[in-house]
Tab-separated table of N, CA, C and O in Angstrom:
chain	number	residue	atom	x	y	z
Q	1	MET	N	-49.622	72.532	-39.442
Q	1	MET	CA	-50.115	72.478	-38.083
Q	1	MET	C	-48.973	72.834	-37.139
Q	1	MET	O	-47.899	72.245	-37.196
Q	2	SER	N	-49.213	73.767	-36.287
Q	2	SER	CA	-48.183	74.258	-35.385
Q	2	SER	C	-48.526	73.888	-33.946
Q	2	SER	O	-49.673	73.980	-33.528
Q	3	ILE	N	-47.519	73.457	-33.205
Q	3	ILE	CA	-47.688	73.111	-31.787
Q	3	ILE	C	-47.194	74.296	-30.973
Q	3	ILE	O	-46.101	74.816	-31.209
Q	4	SER	N	-48.004	74.701	-30.005
Q	4	SER	CA	-47.588	75.842	-29.187
Q	4	SER	C	-46.393	75.454	-28.314
Q	4	SER	O	-46.203	74.276	-27.973
Q	5	LYS	N	-45.621	76.437	-27.950
Q	5	LYS	CA	-44.445	76.186	-27.114
Q	5	LYS	C	-44.845	75.654	-25.746
Q	5	LYS	O	-44.166	74.799	-25.180
Q	6	GLU	N	-45.957	76.126	-25.219
Q	6	GLU	CA	-46.430	75.678	-23.907
Q	6	GLU	C	-46.812	74.197	-23.941
Q	6	GLU	O	-46.460	73.434	-23.050
Q	7	ALA	N	-47.496	73.780	-24.983
Q	7	ALA	CA	-47.889	72.375	-25.105
Q	7	ALA	C	-46.649	71.489	-25.246
Q	7	ALA	O	-46.576	70.406	-24.657
Q	8	TYR	N	-45.687	71.946	-26.017
Q	8	TYR	CA	-44.455	71.181	-26.204
Q	8	TYR	C	-43.684	71.079	-24.881
Q	8	TYR	O	-43.167	70.016	-24.534
Q	9	ARG	N	-43.636	72.175	-24.120
Q	9	ARG	CA	-42.944	72.167	-22.830
Q	9	ARG	C	-43.615	71.182	-21.875
Q	9	ARG	O	-42.951	70.406	-21.199
Q	10	ARG	N	-44.953	71.188	-21.825
Q	10	ARG	CA	-45.679	70.252	-20.959
Q	10	ARG	C	-45.412	68.807	-21.378
Q	10	ARG	O	-45.243	67.929	-20.544
Q	11	PHE	N	-45.386	68.572	-22.688
Q	11	PHE	CA	-45.089	67.238	-23.188
Q	11	PHE	C	-43.708	66.792	-22.729
Q	11	PHE	O	-43.534	65.655	-22.269
Q	12	GLN	N	-42.728	67.656	-22.828
Q	12	GLN	CA	-41.365	67.334	-22.409
Q	12	GLN	C	-41.309	67.039	-20.908
Q	12	GLN	O	-40.625	66.117	-20.463
Q	13	GLU	N	-42.036	67.821	-20.100
Q	13	GLU	CA	-42.059	67.600	-18.654
Q	13	GLU	C	-42.696	66.255	-18.314
Q	13	GLU	O	-42.195	65.515	-17.463
Q	14	GLU	N	-43.808	65.951	-18.985
Q	14	GLU	CA	-44.476	64.674	-18.730
Q	14	GLU	C	-43.601	63.505	-19.156
Q	14	GLU	O	-43.541	62.484	-18.474
Q	15	LEU	N	-42.923	63.639	-20.261
Q	15	LEU	CA	-42.017	62.597	-20.736
Q	15	LEU	C	-40.868	62.393	-19.749
Q	15	LEU	O	-40.512	61.255	-19.423
Q	16	ALA	N	-40.316	63.463	-19.245
Q	16	ALA	CA	-39.236	63.366	-18.261
Q	16	ALA	C	-39.732	62.711	-16.979
Q	16	ALA	O	-39.022	61.887	-16.385
Q	17	ALA	N	-40.948	63.037	-16.548
Q	17	ALA	CA	-41.515	62.424	-15.343
Q	17	ALA	C	-41.709	60.928	-15.544
Q	17	ALA	O	-41.438	60.124	-14.638
Q	18	LEU	N	-42.170	60.524	-16.709
Q	18	LEU	CA	-42.336	59.101	-17.002
Q	18	LEU	C	-40.996	58.372	-16.993
Q	18	LEU	O	-40.883	57.249	-16.490
Q	19	GLU	N	-39.976	58.998	-17.550
Q	19	GLU	CA	-38.649	58.389	-17.568
Q	19	GLU	C	-38.088	58.247	-16.155
Q	19	GLU	O	-37.478	57.237	-15.819
Q	20	ARG	N	-38.306	59.265	-15.296
Q	20	ARG	CA	-37.851	59.166	-13.905
Q	20	ARG	C	-38.575	58.035	-13.174
Q	20	ARG	O	-37.963	57.270	-12.433
Q	21	GLU	N	-39.879	57.928	-13.397
Q	21	GLU	CA	-40.664	56.867	-12.763
Q	21	GLU	C	-40.198	55.491	-13.231
Q	21	GLU	O	-40.067	54.559	-12.439
Q	22	GLN	N	-39.919	55.368	-14.514
Q	22	GLN	CA	-39.442	54.098	-15.054
Q	22	GLN	C	-38.085	53.732	-14.445
Q	22	GLN	O	-37.843	52.583	-14.094
Q	23	GLU	N	-37.205	54.700	-14.306
Q	23	GLU	CA	-35.892	54.456	-13.707
Q	23	GLU	C	-36.033	54.058	-12.250
Q	23	GLU	O	-35.356	53.148	-11.766
Q	24	ARG	N	-36.941	54.709	-11.511
Q	24	ARG	CA	-37.178	54.363	-10.105
Q	24	ARG	C	-37.667	52.919	-9.988
Q	24	ARG	O	-37.199	52.164	-9.151
Q	25	ARG	N	-38.604	52.550	-10.844
Q	25	ARG	CA	-39.121	51.171	-10.809
Q	25	ARG	C	-38.045	50.163	-11.150
Q	25	ARG	O	-37.991	49.078	-10.584
Q	26	ARG	N	-37.181	50.515	-12.092
Q	26	ARG	CA	-36.085	49.618	-12.478
Q	26	ARG	C	-35.142	49.406	-11.293
Q	26	ARG	O	-34.700	48.289	-11.035
Q	27	GLN	N	-34.845	50.462	-10.558
Q	27	GLN	CA	-33.974	50.350	-9.393
Q	27	GLN	C	-34.637	49.535	-8.297
Q	27	GLN	O	-33.989	48.724	-7.638
Q	28	GLU	N	-35.947	49.736	-8.081
Q	28	GLU	CA	-36.654	48.974	-7.058
Q	28	GLU	C	-36.699	47.498	-7.411
Q	28	GLU	O	-36.608	46.644	-6.548
Q	29	ALA	N	-36.855	47.182	-8.701
Q	29	ALA	CA	-36.932	45.787	-9.118
Q	29	ALA	C	-35.598	45.074	-8.930
Q	29	ALA	O	-35.572	43.861	-8.715
Q	30	SER	N	-34.503	45.815	-8.982
Q	30	SER	CA	-33.191	45.195	-8.825
Q	30	SER	C	-32.822	44.998	-7.354
Q	30	SER	O	-31.858	44.304	-7.052
Q	31	ALA	N	-33.606	45.575	-6.440
Q	31	ALA	CA	-33.335	45.425	-5.009
Q	31	ALA	C	-33.680	44.008	-4.566
Q	31	ALA	O	-34.567	43.367	-5.133
Q	32	PRO	N	-32.984	43.502	-3.557
Q	32	PRO	CA	-33.306	42.169	-3.039
Q	32	PRO	C	-34.749	42.133	-2.526
Q	32	PRO	O	-35.263	43.143	-2.026
Q	33	PRO	N	-35.425	40.993	-2.658
Q	33	PRO	CA	-36.835	40.910	-2.252
Q	33	PRO	C	-37.086	41.302	-0.799
Q	33	PRO	O	-38.072	41.977	-0.505
Q	34	MET	N	-36.212	40.922	0.111
Q	34	MET	CA	-36.410	41.268	1.519
Q	34	MET	C	-36.303	42.773	1.733
Q	34	MET	O	-37.050	43.348	2.509
Q	35	GLU	N	-35.384	43.399	1.043
Q	35	GLU	CA	-35.230	44.859	1.177
Q	35	GLU	C	-36.463	45.568	0.622
Q	35	GLU	O	-36.959	46.528	1.191
Q	36	ARG	N	-36.965	45.077	-0.513
Q	36	ARG	CA	-38.156	45.667	-1.112
Q	36	ARG	C	-39.366	45.493	-0.185
Q	36	ARG	O	-40.128	46.435	0.041
Q	37	ALA	N	-39.513	44.308	0.404
Q	37	ALA	CA	-40.623	44.050	1.324
Q	37	ALA	C	-40.504	44.930	2.565
Q	37	ALA	O	-41.500	45.475	3.046
Q	38	ARG	N	-39.295	45.094	3.065
Q	38	ARG	CA	-39.067	45.931	4.244
Q	38	ARG	C	-39.442	47.377	3.955
Q	38	ARG	O	-40.109	48.036	4.749
Q	39	ARG	N	-39.029	47.867	2.798
Q	39	ARG	CA	-39.320	49.246	2.418
Q	39	ARG	C	-40.837	49.451	2.274
Q	39	ARG	O	-41.379	50.454	2.743
Q	40	GLU	N	-41.518	48.488	1.647
Q	40	GLU	CA	-42.976	48.592	1.493
Q	40	GLU	C	-43.666	48.547	2.852
Q	40	GLU	O	-44.614	49.287	3.104
Q	41	PHE	N	-43.187	47.665	3.731
Q	41	PHE	CA	-43.769	47.548	5.064
Q	41	PHE	C	-43.622	48.861	5.837
Q	41	PHE	O	-44.576	49.354	6.427
Q	42	LEU	N	-42.437	49.442	5.813
Q	42	LEU	CA	-42.207	50.699	6.530
Q	42	LEU	C	-43.048	51.833	5.946
Q	42	LEU	O	-43.539	52.685	6.687
Q	43	ALA	N	-43.239	51.827	4.630
Q	43	ALA	CA	-44.076	52.860	4.008
Q	43	ALA	C	-45.526	52.716	4.460
Q	43	ALA	O	-46.191	53.720	4.759
Q	44	LEU	N	-46.019	51.486	4.523
Q	44	LEU	CA	-47.386	51.267	5.000
Q	44	LEU	C	-47.530	51.665	6.461
Q	44	LEU	O	-48.526	52.275	6.855
Q	45	ARG	N	-46.536	51.312	7.263
Q	45	ARG	CA	-46.578	51.658	8.683
Q	45	ARG	C	-46.646	53.173	8.864
Q	45	ARG	O	-47.418	53.699	9.655
Q	46	GLU	N	-45.853	53.886	8.081
Q	46	GLU	CA	-45.845	55.346	8.177
Q	46	GLU	C	-47.147	55.937	7.639
Q	46	GLU	O	-47.715	56.854	8.237
Q	47	HIS	N	-47.641	55.406	6.529
Q	47	HIS	CA	-48.859	55.930	5.905
Q	47	HIS	C	-50.059	55.826	6.843
Q	47	HIS	O	-50.858	56.754	6.945
Q	48	TYR	N	-50.195	54.700	7.522
Q	48	TYR	CA	-51.342	54.493	8.398
Q	48	TYR	C	-51.080	54.907	9.842
Q	48	TYR	O	-51.952	54.764	10.694
Q	49	GLY	N	-49.889	55.405	10.127
Q	49	GLY	CA	-49.571	55.891	11.474
Q	49	GLY	C	-49.589	54.792	12.515
Q	49	GLY	O	-50.059	55.011	13.637
Q	50	LEU	N	-49.074	53.628	12.155
Q	50	LEU	CA	-49.087	52.500	13.081
Q	50	LEU	C	-47.938	52.606	14.075
Q	50	LEU	O	-46.842	53.027	13.733
Q	51	SER	N	-48.203	52.199	15.293
Q	51	SER	CA	-47.149	52.164	16.307
Q	51	SER	C	-46.497	50.788	16.276
Q	51	SER	O	-46.980	49.862	15.614
Q	52	VAL	N	-45.425	50.644	17.009
Q	52	VAL	CA	-44.762	49.345	17.109
Q	52	VAL	C	-45.721	48.329	17.720
Q	52	VAL	O	-45.773	47.172	17.291
Q	53	ALA	N	-46.524	48.747	18.690
Q	53	ALA	CA	-47.481	47.837	19.320
Q	53	ALA	C	-48.504	47.332	18.305
Q	53	ALA	O	-48.874	46.146	18.323
Q	54	ASP	N	-48.959	48.192	17.403
Q	54	ASP	CA	-49.896	47.769	16.360
Q	54	ASP	C	-49.269	46.720	15.452
Q	54	ASP	O	-49.898	45.719	15.107
Q	55	VAL	N	-48.033	46.958	15.086
Q	55	VAL	CA	-47.337	46.040	14.191
Q	55	VAL	C	-47.121	44.697	14.872
Q	55	VAL	O	-47.369	43.635	14.305
Q	56	VAL	N	-46.669	44.734	16.120
Q	56	VAL	CA	-46.397	43.499	16.858
Q	56	VAL	C	-47.696	42.712	17.067
Q	56	VAL	O	-47.717	41.493	16.937
Q	57	ALA	N	-48.787	43.404	17.337
Q	57	ALA	CA	-50.068	42.726	17.567
Q	57	ALA	C	-50.588	42.070	16.296
Q	57	ALA	O	-51.337	41.093	16.361
Q	58	PHE	N	-50.186	42.560	15.143
Q	58	PHE	CA	-50.656	42.007	13.879
Q	58	PHE	C	-50.077	40.622	13.624
Q	58	PHE	O	-50.750	39.751	13.101
Q	59	PHE	N	-48.836	40.403	14.002
Q	59	PHE	CA	-48.150	39.144	13.725
Q	59	PHE	C	-48.383	38.138	14.847
Q	59	PHE	O	-48.735	38.512	15.959
Q	60	PRO	N	-48.139	36.853	14.558
Q	60	PRO	CA	-48.161	35.859	15.639
Q	60	PRO	C	-47.127	36.245	16.705
Q	60	PRO	O	-46.159	36.954	16.421
Q	61	GLU	N	-47.326	35.769	17.905
Q	61	GLU	CA	-46.499	36.180	19.046
Q	61	GLU	C	-45.007	36.002	18.783
Q	61	GLU	O	-44.209	36.896	19.076
Q	62	GLU	N	-44.612	34.865	18.228
Q	62	GLU	CA	-43.180	34.600	18.002
Q	62	GLU	C	-42.575	35.602	17.025
Q	62	GLU	O	-41.467	36.095	17.228
Q	63	GLU	N	-43.308	35.910	15.965
Q	63	GLU	CA	-42.791	36.854	14.982
Q	63	GLU	C	-42.758	38.273	15.541
Q	63	GLU	O	-41.861	39.051	15.231
Q	64	GLY	N	-43.729	38.606	16.379
Q	64	GLY	CA	-43.733	39.924	17.018
Q	64	GLY	C	-42.533	40.096	17.927
Q	64	GLY	O	-41.897	41.151	17.944
Q	65	ILE	N	-42.213	39.045	18.675
Q	65	ILE	CA	-41.045	39.090	19.558
Q	65	ILE	C	-39.769	39.227	18.732
Q	65	ILE	O	-38.880	40.016	19.069
Q	66	ALA	N	-39.686	38.469	17.628
Q	66	ALA	CA	-38.505	38.560	16.766
Q	66	ALA	C	-38.363	39.962	16.182
Q	66	ALA	O	-37.250	40.494	16.083
Q	67	TYR	N	-39.490	40.585	15.817
Q	67	TYR	CA	-39.464	41.946	15.279
Q	67	TYR	C	-38.933	42.915	16.330
Q	67	TYR	O	-38.071	43.756	16.058
Q	68	LEU	N	-39.428	42.795	17.561
Q	68	LEU	CA	-38.954	43.671	18.637
Q	68	LEU	C	-37.470	43.456	18.915
Q	68	LEU	O	-36.727	44.412	19.129
Q	69	GLN	N	-37.041	42.196	18.911
Q	69	GLN	CA	-35.619	41.917	19.141
Q	69	GLN	C	-34.768	42.544	18.045
Q	69	GLN	O	-33.684	43.075	18.319
Q	70	GLY	N	-35.255	42.512	16.810
Q	70	GLY	CA	-34.521	43.139	15.708
Q	70	GLY	C	-34.421	44.648	15.889
Q	70	GLY	O	-33.377	45.249	15.635
Q	71	LEU	N	-35.520	45.272	16.340
Q	71	LEU	CA	-35.485	46.718	16.592
Q	71	LEU	C	-34.502	47.071	17.693
Q	71	LEU	O	-33.738	48.034	17.591
Q	72	ILE	N	-34.522	46.271	18.746
Q	72	ILE	CA	-33.617	46.522	19.876
Q	72	ILE	C	-32.172	46.335	19.441
Q	72	ILE	O	-31.300	47.147	19.761
Q	73	ALA	N	-31.901	45.262	18.705
Q	73	ALA	CA	-30.529	45.003	18.250
Q	73	ALA	C	-30.035	46.122	17.340
Q	73	ALA	O	-28.884	46.546	17.431
Q	74	ALA	N	-30.916	46.614	16.462
Q	74	ALA	CA	-30.512	47.695	15.562
Q	74	ALA	C	-30.233	48.978	16.340
Q	74	ALA	O	-29.313	49.723	16.009
Q	75	ALA	N	-31.007	49.223	17.384
Q	75	ALA	CA	-30.813	50.441	18.172
Q	75	ALA	C	-29.557	50.365	19.027
Q	75	ALA	O	-28.901	51.378	19.277
Q	76	GLU	N	-29.220	49.168	19.487
Q	76	GLU	CA	-28.065	49.017	20.367
Q	76	GLU	C	-26.754	48.853	19.623
Q	76	GLU	O	-25.695	49.062	20.204
Q	77	SER	N	-26.797	48.464	18.370
Q	77	SER	CA	-25.545	48.255	17.643
Q	77	SER	C	-24.873	49.596	17.406
Q	77	SER	O	-25.524	50.580	17.067
Q	78	PRO	N	-23.565	49.638	17.604
Q	78	PRO	CA	-22.860	50.908	17.406
Q	78	PRO	C	-22.848	51.286	15.926
Q	78	PRO	O	-22.906	50.433	15.050
Q	79	ALA	N	-22.788	52.559	15.689
Q	79	ALA	CA	-22.730	53.046	14.316
Q	79	ALA	C	-21.432	52.553	13.680
Q	79	ALA	O	-20.399	52.444	14.350
Q	80	PRO	N	-21.468	52.238	12.393
Q	80	PRO	CA	-20.245	51.765	11.747
Q	80	PRO	C	-19.168	52.841	11.787
Q	80	PRO	O	-19.447	54.019	11.599
Q	81	ARG	N	-17.950	52.403	12.055
Q	81	ARG	CA	-16.839	53.348	12.129
Q	81	ARG	C	-16.377	53.703	10.732
Q	81	ARG	O	-16.280	52.857	9.862
Q	82	ARG	N	-16.093	54.937	10.559
Q	82	ARG	CA	-15.603	55.389	9.262
Q	82	ARG	C	-14.101	55.226	9.211
Q	82	ARG	O	-13.406	55.451	10.191
Q	83	ARG	N	-13.661	54.843	8.042
Q	83	ARG	CA	-12.217	54.706	7.864
Q	83	ARG	C	-11.620	56.081	7.638
Q	83	ARG	O	-12.163	56.916	6.932
Q	84	THR	N	-10.503	56.318	8.250
Q	84	THR	CA	-9.828	57.586	8.061
Q	84	THR	C	-8.585	57.345	7.218
Q	84	THR	O	-7.914	56.316	7.341
Q	85	ARG	N	-8.293	58.288	6.403
Q	85	ARG	CA	-7.101	58.162	5.556
Q	85	ARG	C	-5.885	58.585	6.357
Q	85	ARG	O	-5.913	59.521	7.137
Q	86	ARG	N	-4.857	57.859	6.144
Q	86	ARG	CA	-3.594	58.204	6.797
Q	86	ARG	C	-2.807	59.121	5.906
Q	86	ARG	O	-2.796	58.999	4.693
Q	87	LYS	N	-2.114	60.041	6.551
Q	87	LYS	CA	-1.268	60.958	5.795
Q	87	LYS	C	0.010	60.218	5.383
Q	87	LYS	O	0.422	59.267	6.032
Q	88	ALA	N	0.607	60.669	4.329
Q	88	ALA	CA	1.835	60.070	3.858
Q	88	ALA	C	2.898	60.186	4.933
Q	88	ALA	O	3.055	61.214	5.574
Q	89	GLY	N	3.592	59.092	5.179
Q	89	GLY	CA	4.653	59.115	6.175
Q	89	GLY	C	4.224	58.583	7.525
Q	89	GLY	O	5.067	58.359	8.385
Q	90	GLU	N	2.918	58.403	7.758
Q	90	GLU	CA	2.448	57.860	9.035
Q	90	GLU	C	2.613	56.362	9.036
Q	90	GLU	O	2.370	55.699	8.054
Q	91	ASP	N	3.002	55.833	10.171
Q	91	ASP	CA	3.122	54.390	10.321
Q	91	ASP	C	1.823	53.876	10.926
Q	91	ASP	O	1.214	54.503	11.764
Q	92	GLY	N	1.392	52.652	10.505
Q	92	GLY	CA	0.143	52.108	10.997
Q	92	GLY	C	0.405	51.116	11.993
Q	92	GLY	O	0.305	50.483	12.798
């Protein structure tokens, strides 16, 4: 019984796709629960095209306010500064 090259190639591609999916799931499972929940929440928000107002209206008032404060704080915080390497001979 002989397997065609095309069938074997498709099998290899499907196997590679399964391995990539398994690796992705393994990485997601190792993420902290809050990070995983945040990522899922943002994906749902994007999928359904929800605005910030929709999200805030979904939660109780206190949690909606906390969510908005978090967005504002993240937007106002300065970008992290990158460390620069010093050349040999420079004094710090």
